[in-house]
């Protein structure tokens, strides 16, 4: 007799019980509905999203520290780690500059602010100060000094990723210098701490649907859907420019590594949906690091490139800043010359670095750009207050994909990527297991075509590298059970 097929309600119930993607998707829709029908109640759900992000932030610094130290110690070559950092910075600068240029060209072609004829004197400049909390972007000197820790514990207490990276590099270099014979227990202890942190990530991720529900209810409750009509042209332009940039990323990834960005997007679909729902890339940093490692990128490359990209490679923010600057100028009737637009690019190349973690950083960067030009009233930045939160989704997706592509590209450039293993993982021929969830199911039939042996499997498993298992078809599972 053929096996009985579960009923549709049972299949749906099982999907909701086992699939983080389905849970987050449902929470996303539910949050929109609640925010639309009961905006006051929806606006009061802010603590749900904020609490989740706080929990994630508590484990980001120790996780980055452990991954980088283990990566350096196992790579056994500090010079290679330095090369990875240099190549990452080159990639970041090229990618973010390209994003700025695309935004500038798009704003010149579409003219999203033309015809608005806004009187700057009618705008409330104090609203921008309230958004930024009276802060300011650090100068180049301040940024460099702030990347250096003043104390070991302070770097973790302040959750400063760049300071933690510096400490991790120092500890990893010290381990290489002393060798495993002088400090034989240190590296295993750090590896065990890393496993504990990943287990904590698994616990926290179970709260992700609740966080997404709260964040979306707050967004719709506070801003409603009417803002989309008011700023429709600007919103469409920003998202279209982001789509073009992501398409270019896909081409670059294919050329450099031979991998498909769209298959990678399917591979991290749960994390992408969570980042969209919470409007935060930090909320998915631990899981994305885990998935990149298990997709064939070496620990030292993942540990250095991805966290550094959170400060140096904000491609989505760069797009938004260049489009936003020209939108403001057009809205108040200021015609920027070619020389002034080149100045915009140069200023934003500096101000867009190190924006992560600074409240209202986009408005600080826009204000700094407006002040440097001298032609745009600083108060005109308030024009973007109503639409800024709607742009978070575009910025989050573009920033996250830009940094993930950077990891693959730099890893391939440095020889720190197992390209064949990555291809099989992204194709679903090999199923990787995370510590906090069931295995993803590959499409039936693909396992029969897969080569089941990963190069240096024994070394990988002994050293704590991610262990993957080949996907099984239903027929293989049945025969194994019998």
Coordinates of N, CA, C and O in Angstrom, one line a residue, residues 85-207:
X85 N 42.2 41.1 5.3 CA 41.7 42.4 5.8 C 42.0 43.5 4.7 O 41.1 44.3 4.4
X86 N 43.1 43.5 4.1 CA 43.4 44.5 3.1 C 42.5 44.3 1.8 O 42.0 45.3 1.3
X87 N 42.3 43.1 1.4 CA 41.5 42.8 0.2 C 40.0 43.1 0.5 O 39.3 43.6 -0.3
X88 N 39.6 42.9 1.8 CA 38.3 43.2 2.2 C 38.0 44.7 2.1 O 37.0 45.2 1.6
X89 N 39.0 45.5 2.6 CA 38.9 47.0 2.6 C 38.8 47.5 1.1 O 38.1 48.4 0.8
X90 N 39.6 46.9 0.2 CA 39.6 47.3 -1.2 C 38.2 47.0 -1.8 O 37.6 47.8 -2.5
X91 N 37.7 45.8 -1.5 CA 36.3 45.4 -2.0 C 35.3 46.4 -1.4 O 34.4 46.9 -2.2
X92 N 35.4 46.7 -0.1 CA 34.4 47.6 0.5 C 34.4 48.9 -0.2 O 33.3 49.5 -0.5
X93 N 35.5 49.5 -0.4 CA 35.6 50.8 -1.0 C 35.1 50.9 -2.4 O 34.3 51.8 -2.8
X94 N 35.4 49.9 -3.2 CA 34.9 49.8 -4.6 C 33.3 49.6 -4.6 O 32.6 50.3 -5.3
X95 N 32.8 48.7 -3.7 CA 31.4 48.5 -3.7 C 30.6 49.7 -3.2 O 29.6 50.0 -3.8
X96 N 31.1 50.3 -2.1 CA 30.3 51.4 -1.6 C 30.4 52.6 -2.5 O 29.4 53.4 -2.6
X97 N 31.5 52.8 -3.2 CA 31.6 53.9 -4.1 C 30.7 53.7 -5.3 O 30.0 54.6 -5.8
X98 N 30.6 52.4 -5.8 CA 29.7 52.1 -6.9 C 28.2 52.4 -6.5 O 27.4 52.9 -7.2
X99 N 27.9 52.0 -5.2 CA 26.5 52.3 -4.7 C 26.2 53.8 -4.7 O 25.1 54.2 -5.1
X100 N 27.2 54.6 -4.3 CA 27.0 56.1 -4.3 C 26.8 56.6 -5.7 O 25.9 57.4 -5.9
X101 N 27.6 56.1 -6.6 CA 27.4 56.5 -8.0 C 26.1 56.1 -8.6 O 25.5 56.9 -9.3
X102 N 25.7 54.9 -8.4 CA 24.4 54.5 -8.9 C 23.2 55.3 -8.3 O 22.3 55.8 -9.0
X103 N 23.3 55.7 -7.0 CA 22.3 56.5 -6.4 C 22.3 57.9 -7.0 O 21.2 58.5 -7.3
X104 N 23.5 58.4 -7.2 CA 23.6 59.8 -7.8 C 23.0 59.8 -9.2 O 22.2 60.7 -9.6
X105 N 23.4 58.8 -10.0 CA 22.8 58.8 -11.4 C 21.3 58.6 -11.4 O 20.6 59.2 -12.2
X106 N 20.8 57.7 -10.6 CA 19.4 57.5 -10.5 C 18.6 58.7 -10.1 O 17.6 59.0 -10.7
X107 N 19.1 59.5 -9.1 CA 18.5 60.7 -8.7 C 18.5 61.8 -9.8 O 17.5 62.6 -9.9
X108 N 19.6 61.8 -10.5 CA 19.6 62.8 -11.6 C 18.7 62.4 -12.8 O 18.1 63.3 -13.4
X109 N 18.5 61.2 -13.0 CA 17.6 60.7 -14.1 C 16.1 60.9 -13.8 O 15.3 61.4 -14.6
X110 N 15.8 60.5 -12.6 CA 14.3 60.5 -12.2 C 13.9 61.8 -11.6 O 12.7 62.1 -11.6
X111 N 14.8 62.5 -10.9 CA 14.4 63.8 -10.2 C 13.3 63.6 -9.2 O 12.2 64.1 -9.4
X112 N 13.4 62.8 -8.2 CA 12.3 62.4 -7.3 C 11.8 63.6 -6.5 O 10.6 63.6 -6.1
X113 N 12.6 64.7 -6.3 CA 12.2 65.8 -5.5 C 11.7 67.0 -6.3 O 11.3 68.0 -5.8
X114 N 11.8 66.9 -7.7 CA 11.5 68.1 -8.5 C 10.0 68.4 -8.4 O 9.1 67.5 -8.3
X115 N 9.6 69.6 -8.4 CA 8.2 70.1 -8.4 C 7.6 70.2 -7.0 O 6.5 70.6 -6.8
X116 N 8.4 69.8 -5.9 CA 7.8 69.9 -4.6 C 7.8 71.3 -4.1 O 6.9 71.7 -3.3
X117 N 8.8 72.1 -4.5 CA 8.9 73.5 -4.1 C 8.7 73.8 -2.6 O 7.8 74.5 -2.2
X118 N 9.5 73.1 -1.8 CA 9.3 73.2 -0.3 C 10.1 74.4 0.2 O 11.2 74.7 -0.3
X119 N 9.4 75.1 1.1 CA 10.1 76.3 1.7 C 10.8 75.8 2.9 O 10.2 75.3 3.9
X120 N 12.2 75.8 3.0 CA 12.9 75.3 4.1 C 12.6 75.9 5.4 O 12.7 75.3 6.5
X121 N 12.1 77.2 5.4 CA 11.8 77.9 6.7 C 10.6 77.2 7.4 O 10.4 77.4 8.6
X122 N 9.8 76.5 6.6 CA 8.6 75.8 7.2 C 8.9 74.5 7.8 O 8.0 73.9 8.5
X123 N 10.1 74.0 7.7 CA 10.5 72.7 8.2 C 11.1 72.8 9.6 O 11.7 73.8 10.0
X124 N 10.8 71.8 10.4 CA 11.2 71.8 11.8 C 12.6 71.2 12.0 O 12.7 69.9 12.0
X125 N 13.6 72.0 12.0 CA 15.0 71.4 12.1 C 15.2 70.7 13.4 O 16.1 69.8 13.5
X126 N 14.5 71.1 14.4 CA 14.7 70.4 15.7 C 14.3 69.0 15.7 O 14.8 68.2 16.6
X127 N 13.4 68.6 14.8 CA 13.0 67.2 14.7 C 14.2 66.3 14.3 O 14.3 65.2 14.7
X128 N 15.1 66.9 13.5 CA 16.3 66.1 13.1 C 17.2 65.9 14.4 O 17.8 64.8 14.6
X129 N 17.4 67.0 15.2 CA 18.2 66.8 16.4 C 17.6 65.8 17.4 O 18.3 65.0 18.0
X130 N 16.2 65.7 17.4 CA 15.6 64.7 18.3 C 15.9 63.3 17.7 O 16.1 62.4 18.5
X131 N 15.9 63.2 16.4 CA 16.1 61.9 15.8 C 17.6 61.4 16.1 O 17.8 60.2 16.3
X132 N 18.5 62.3 16.0 CA 19.9 62.0 16.2 C 20.4 62.0 17.6 O 21.5 61.7 17.9
X133 N 19.5 62.6 18.5 CA 19.9 62.6 19.9 C 21.1 63.6 20.1 O 21.8 63.5 21.1
X134 N 21.2 64.6 19.2 CA 22.3 65.6 19.4 C 23.7 65.1 19.2 O 24.6 65.7 19.6
X135 N 23.8 63.9 18.6 CA 25.1 63.3 18.3 C 25.8 63.8 17.1 O 25.3 64.7 16.4
X136 N 26.9 63.3 16.8 CA 27.7 63.7 15.6 C 28.5 62.5 15.1 O 28.8 61.6 15.8
X137 N 28.8 62.5 13.8 CA 29.6 61.5 13.2 C 31.1 61.8 13.6 O 31.5 62.9 13.6
X138 N 31.8 60.7 13.9 CA 33.2 60.9 14.3 C 34.1 61.3 13.1 O 33.8 61.0 12.0
X139 N 35.1 62.2 13.4 CA 36.0 62.5 12.3 C 36.9 61.3 12.0 O 36.8 60.3 12.7
X140 N 37.7 61.4 11.0 CA 38.6 60.3 10.6 C 39.5 59.9 11.7 O 39.7 58.7 12.0
X141 N 40.1 60.9 12.4 CA 41.0 60.6 13.5 C 40.2 59.9 14.7 O 40.7 59.0 15.3
X142 N 39.0 60.5 15.0 CA 38.2 59.9 16.1 C 37.8 58.5 15.7 O 37.8 57.6 16.6
X143 N 37.5 58.2 14.5 CA 37.1 56.9 14.1 C 38.2 55.9 14.2 O 38.0 54.8 14.7
X144 N 39.4 56.3 13.8 CA 40.6 55.4 14.0 C 40.9 55.2 15.4 O 41.2 54.0 15.8
X145 N 40.8 56.2 16.3 CA 41.1 56.0 17.7 C 40.0 55.2 18.4 O 40.3 54.4 19.3
X146 N 38.8 55.4 18.0 CA 37.7 54.6 18.6 C 37.8 53.1 18.2 O 37.1 52.3 18.9
X147 N 38.5 52.8 17.2 CA 38.6 51.4 16.8 C 39.6 50.7 17.7 O 39.7 49.5 17.7
X148 N 40.4 51.5 18.5 CA 41.4 50.9 19.4 C 40.8 50.8 20.8 O 40.3 51.8 21.4
X149 N 40.8 49.6 21.4 CA 40.2 49.5 22.8 C 41.0 50.2 23.9 O 42.2 50.2 23.8
X150 N 40.3 50.7 24.8 CA 40.9 51.3 26.0 C 41.1 50.2 27.1 O 41.9 50.4 28.1
X151 N 40.3 49.2 27.1 CA 40.4 48.1 28.0 C 39.8 46.8 27.4 O 39.0 46.9 26.4
X152 N 40.3 45.7 27.8 CA 39.8 44.4 27.3 C 38.3 44.2 27.5 O 37.6 43.9 26.6
X153 N 37.9 44.4 28.7 CA 36.5 44.2 29.1 C 35.6 45.3 28.4 O 34.5 45.1 28.0
X154 N 36.1 46.6 28.3 CA 35.4 47.7 27.8 C 34.9 47.5 26.4 O 33.8 47.9 26.0
X155 N 35.7 46.8 25.6 CA 35.3 46.6 24.2 C 34.1 45.7 24.1 O 33.2 46.0 23.3
X156 N 34.0 44.7 25.0 CA 32.8 43.8 25.0 C 31.6 44.6 25.6 O 30.5 44.4 25.2
X157 N 31.9 45.3 26.7 CA 30.8 46.0 27.4 C 30.2 47.0 26.5 O 28.9 47.2 26.5
X158 N 31.0 47.7 25.7 CA 30.4 48.7 24.8 C 29.9 48.1 23.4 O 29.4 48.9 22.6
X159 N 30.2 46.8 23.3 CA 29.7 46.1 22.0 C 30.3 46.8 20.8 O 29.6 46.9 19.8
X160 N 31.6 47.2 20.9 CA 32.3 47.8 19.7 C 32.9 46.7 18.9 O 34.0 46.2 19.3
X161 N 32.4 46.4 17.7 CA 32.9 45.3 16.9 C 34.3 45.5 16.4 O 35.1 44.6 16.4
X162 N 34.6 46.8 16.1 CA 36.0 47.0 15.6 C 37.0 46.8 16.7 O 38.1 46.3 16.5
X163 N 36.7 47.3 17.9 CA 37.6 47.0 19.1 C 37.7 45.6 19.4 O 38.8 45.1 19.7
X164 N 36.6 44.8 19.3 CA 36.7 43.4 19.5 C 37.5 42.7 18.5 O 38.3 41.8 18.8
X165 N 37.4 43.2 17.2 CA 38.2 42.6 16.2 C 39.7 42.8 16.4 O 40.6 41.9 16.2
X166 N 40.1 44.0 16.9 CA 41.5 44.3 17.2 C 42.0 43.4 18.3 O 43.1 42.8 18.2
X167 N 41.2 43.2 19.3 CA 41.6 42.3 20.4 C 41.7 40.9 20.0 O 42.6 40.1 20.3
X168 N 40.8 40.4 19.1 CA 40.8 39.1 18.6 C 42.0 38.8 17.8 O 42.7 37.8 17.9
X169 N 42.4 39.8 17.0 CA 43.7 39.7 16.2 C 44.9 39.6 17.1 O 45.8 38.8 16.8
X170 N 44.9 40.4 18.1 CA 46.0 40.3 19.1 C 46.1 38.9 19.8 O 47.2 38.4 19.9
X171 N 45.0 38.5 20.2 CA 45.0 37.2 20.9 C 45.3 36.0 19.9 O 46.1 35.1 20.3
X172 N 44.8 36.1 18.7 CA 45.1 35.1 17.7 C 46.6 35.1 17.4 O 47.2 34.0 17.2
X173 N 47.2 36.3 17.2 CA 48.6 36.4 16.9 C 49.4 35.9 18.1 O 50.5 35.2 17.9
X174 N 49.0 36.1 19.3 CA 49.7 35.6 20.5 C 49.7 34.1 20.5 O 50.7 33.5 20.9
X175 N 48.5 33.5 20.2 CA 48.4 32.0 20.2 C 49.4 31.5 19.1 O 50.0 30.4 19.4
X176 N 49.5 32.1 18.0 CA 50.4 31.6 17.0 C 51.8 31.7 17.4 O 52.7 30.9 17.2
X177 N 52.1 32.8 18.1 CA 53.5 33.1 18.6 C 53.9 32.1 19.6 O 55.0 31.5 19.6
X178 N 53.0 31.8 20.6 CA 53.4 30.9 21.7 C 53.3 29.5 21.3 O 54.0 28.6 21.8
X179 N 52.4 29.2 20.3 CA 52.3 27.8 19.9 C 51.4 27.0 20.8 O 51.1 27.4 22.0
X180 N 50.9 25.8 20.3 CA 50.0 25.0 21.1 C 50.6 24.3 22.3 O 50.0 23.9 23.2
X181 N 52.0 24.2 22.3 CA 52.6 23.5 23.4 C 52.7 24.4 24.6 O 52.6 23.8 25.7
X182 N 52.8 25.7 24.5 CA 52.9 26.5 25.7 C 51.5 26.8 26.3 O 51.4 27.0 27.5
X183 N 50.5 26.9 25.4 CA 49.1 27.2 25.9 C 48.2 26.2 25.3 O 47.3 26.6 24.6
X184 N 48.3 25.0 25.7 CA 47.5 23.9 25.0 C 46.0 23.9 25.3 O 45.2 23.4 24.6
X185 N 45.6 24.6 26.4 CA 44.2 24.6 26.8 C 43.4 25.8 26.3 O 42.2 25.8 26.4
X186 N 44.1 26.8 25.8 CA 43.4 28.1 25.5 C 42.5 27.9 24.3 O 41.4 28.3 24.3
X187 N 43.1 27.4 23.2 CA 42.3 27.3 21.9 C 41.1 26.4 22.1 O 40.0 26.7 21.7
X188 N 41.3 25.2 22.7 CA 40.1 24.3 22.9 C 39.0 25.0 23.7 O 37.8 24.9 23.5
X189 N 39.5 25.8 24.7 CA 38.5 26.5 25.6 C 37.7 27.6 24.8 O 36.5 27.7 24.9
X190 N 38.4 28.3 23.9 CA 37.7 29.3 23.0 C 36.8 28.6 22.1 O 35.7 29.1 21.8
X191 N 37.2 27.4 21.5 CA 36.3 26.7 20.6 C 35.1 26.2 21.3 O 34.0 26.3 20.8
X192 N 35.2 25.8 22.6 CA 34.0 25.3 23.3 C 33.1 26.5 23.7 O 31.9 26.4 23.6
X193 N 33.7 27.7 24.0 CA 32.9 28.9 24.2 C 32.2 29.3 22.9 O 31.0 29.7 23.0
X194 N 32.8 29.1 21.8 CA 32.1 29.4 20.5 C 30.9 28.5 20.3 O 29.8 28.9 19.9
X195 N 31.0 27.2 20.7 CA 29.9 26.3 20.6 C 28.8 26.7 21.5 O 27.6 26.6 21.2
X196 N 29.1 27.1 22.7 CA 28.1 27.6 23.7 C 27.4 28.8 23.1 O 26.1 28.9 23.2
X197 N 28.1 29.7 22.5 CA 27.5 30.9 22.0 C 26.5 30.6 20.9 O 25.4 31.1 20.8
X198 N 26.9 29.6 20.0 CA 26.0 29.2 18.9 C 24.7 28.6 19.5 O 23.7 28.7 18.9
X199 N 24.9 27.8 20.6 CA 23.7 27.2 21.2 C 22.8 28.3 21.7 O 21.6 28.2 21.6
X200 N 23.4 29.4 22.3 CA 22.6 30.5 22.8 C 21.8 31.2 21.7 O 20.7 31.6 21.8
X201 N 22.5 31.3 20.5 CA 21.9 31.9 19.3 C 20.7 31.1 19.0 O 19.6 31.6 18.6
X202 N 20.8 29.7 19.1 CA 19.6 28.9 18.8 C 18.4 29.2 19.7 O 17.3 29.2 19.2
X203 N 18.7 29.4 21.0 CA 17.7 29.7 21.9 C 17.0 31.0 21.6 O 15.8 31.1 21.6
X204 N 17.8 32.0 21.4 CA 17.3 33.4 21.1 C 16.5 33.4 19.8 O 15.4 34.1 19.7
X205 N 16.9 32.6 18.8 CA 16.2 32.7 17.5 C 14.8 32.1 17.6 O 14.0 32.4 16.7
X206 N 14.5 31.4 18.6 CA 13.1 30.9 18.8 C 12.2 32.1 19.1 O 10.9 31.9 18.9
X207 N 12.7 33.2 19.5 CA 11.9 34.4 19.8 C 11.7 35.3 18.5 O 11.1 36.3 18.6

